[in-house]
C-alpha angles and dihedrals in degrees: 000000000000122000124236118215096215109037136019119258097205123074113233093247091052097057111115136171091260089065092059113103105168149346131222131191122216131196101004110214134175097193124088118244114266133194098051132115122246093245092052092049091048094056116110114228094199125101086269088073091104092053091050089052092050090053116087106254124219117256112257131177107256118227118239125224091260091053092048090056110093116249115258111254137186110286113241114233113239096181105131097161094107095037122108121250090252091055092048092049091048092049091051092047091050090051092052093043090056091054105033126071144152116257146175135171138220131205120223130189127198111261094027119099095196124057115262091219138014119193129217121268115264113204131223105341142118097212114049125197104188121199119272118253142194121230099176091101092066125093114291092235088060099043094049095062116103095205127077135169116227121200121191115203120196133190117216127165089359091302128112117219138167106261102176137007118184131172105214129194107206090208090065096055120122122229118245105161094196141027096221119113093001121135112209126198120237116295092008119171121219119200122208109206128179091262101041148299124319137185135196101208100042126069126247118281104200119174118228111278118262122235103243134153118265113271116213114239135194118292124241092253091054091050090049090051090051091050090048090049091050091050090049090051091050091049090050091051091049090048090050092051090047092050091047090052092049092049091050090050091050092049091049091053095048122084112253116244103227095182096090090045090048091048090050090049091050092049090048091048091050089050091051090045092053090048091049091049090053089048091050092049091049089048091050091049090048090048091052091048090050091048091050090047091049091048091049090049091050090051091047090048091050091049090046091050090049091049089046092050090048090048090049089050091049090048091050091048091045090048090054091049094040096083092047091046091050090049091047091047092051090047091049091049090051090049092048090049091048092049090049089051090051092046092048090050090049090049090049090052092046096046099033111201112196133172122243114232098176113136113259096026119123117257120268092028113156138175130215116210086348091302114123118231121187122219097260091282108092141155125255088243089074090063094062132077122335091347090071092053090049091051092048092049092049090050089049090055091048091048092050093047092048092048091052092047092057090058097045095043094042094233117131114222118236090219112044117226127215105202107208098155111248090357099056121147137196128211130219111206094162106063123074100259135136113269091242092058101047096096115082125190124243092199133075106277130211113219116083135269096328091055090046089053092051090050092051091047092050090051088050091053090050090054089050090054090052089049090052090054091049093049091050088059093048096257124142114222113214097191123007091202089075095087103170096034090055092048092048091049091049093050091046093053095043093051095044120109145122098234124082117269110253119244123253112267114258118260102028118160094343091056090052092051091048090056090047093054096040094101098023115150118213108241098195141334136191117216097211098053093034089228117169139161089264097042092045093068121108113275111258095020125124091253092057090048091052091053090043091089093052110024097043103035097034102026094132093051092048091049091050093050092049093050091046096248094132093210123141136062096326103278092118127072099198094247099091093271124121134185107251130197114330092006096297114149114241117193110216121197131187122230126194122206109266095009129105123240092248091055091051090055 
């Protein structure tokens, strides 16, 4: 049902409890009204007012205007100018405490012991707007009554008390329509109906009627049918409740059949039992997995402890050997350093680098093996005739010395050198060049400016290799163009030391050649020229020096053993077999040109 803002939609006689939607309280007051006569206070404002007027009232003494006037009292001083802030605050709080309170209401209907509705508690206010509610869910006998008792409960000084109790007939409410610009008396109740706002103390405020066409309404017969239908529905509801009560009484008298409940309980117990069995199986499986995991961890721990114990033993053994190893390492380093000093001195003696102190020569001019080598800057006259060959040979000596130093010092050269005497070359594998142009000559070329550039670049790469060797020994090169000074400086530093230079190990190259020729078989020999595998070596070579002790000093004996004479001091056996070095038998066979070995035998 929609609400109209100007006039009520419900007739007074049609207002029921089911149409009530909410209640509000205005101007909360705890003092009783003063300044009224007894007869005015005794009047009933309910619809029974006419009946109370028809009854013969008792005679009371009427109050005059002087008596109605309140007695003059002592005026309370409100001067708080000289009061302290605490006093002012307390006075204000007392004033508000006297006017503010917590409140709620309850609705009661005749014939019901309990309230049909209890509102929420509104805190510390004088005007209360309680929440709206819906009573259509209650019993129809309750919602169809037009009378209701309203009780207002208030909390003051932490004590709940009944502030107001009023028996209201909804048919006697007065239409307000709105709450704006309305002055309510103390403890005034405002009723929110489905079609608008009503009050009990204030008069009706109807707007002037609108001129509208007549709207047809329901006929009396239709209304009677509706009333009959409502009665039938109420009878049906009462019958349903009666039947439900009878059924409940019959069920209470009968003996309960507990078999279905027991079956349900058994099924539920079996279900729980199955679930518990699955849980137990899962727990057992988990227990086995945990046991296996624990056993694996124990095994791993045992293995780890064994490995740790072994490592501790190794550490202890290594600790015991550490001092000896350190001593041996230091000794080995000293030996290596000493051998390097000896080798560098040997290299310095082999490739003698001397300074030139002739007047008129440029500073820092050196010679290698008595061959002069300028410091990169040279005249064109050096590139002609014998001077060019001298320059190429000097560069060949430098290349060979540098190549040997990289082996003895253990420092690889960035630019590999191929020492071929006066035709040595150097290779650049670092720069971005074609593979066919990576080799650069270290000799004076013949071929124009491009060949001259390649020669200068090769000399530059040789100087870079020398710089690498110097840097490896902690030397700082001032100018890489000083080829022989840098080499001389390097050899001087590498051969420097306070300790004595160690001797060369016994054996050396001769020992190596002796082992090589230990089981040497003679390939062929001519008796007339006394040629042999030992005597056929180049004069002055190591092989010839090895044979020097046998072929030169005991040539006759060796010739006799080879020819089968068996003469000598008993080293031959007459069958072509001689006792070699250290008493090892060496079988010597003769071969003739064009004949097989079997034929010679």
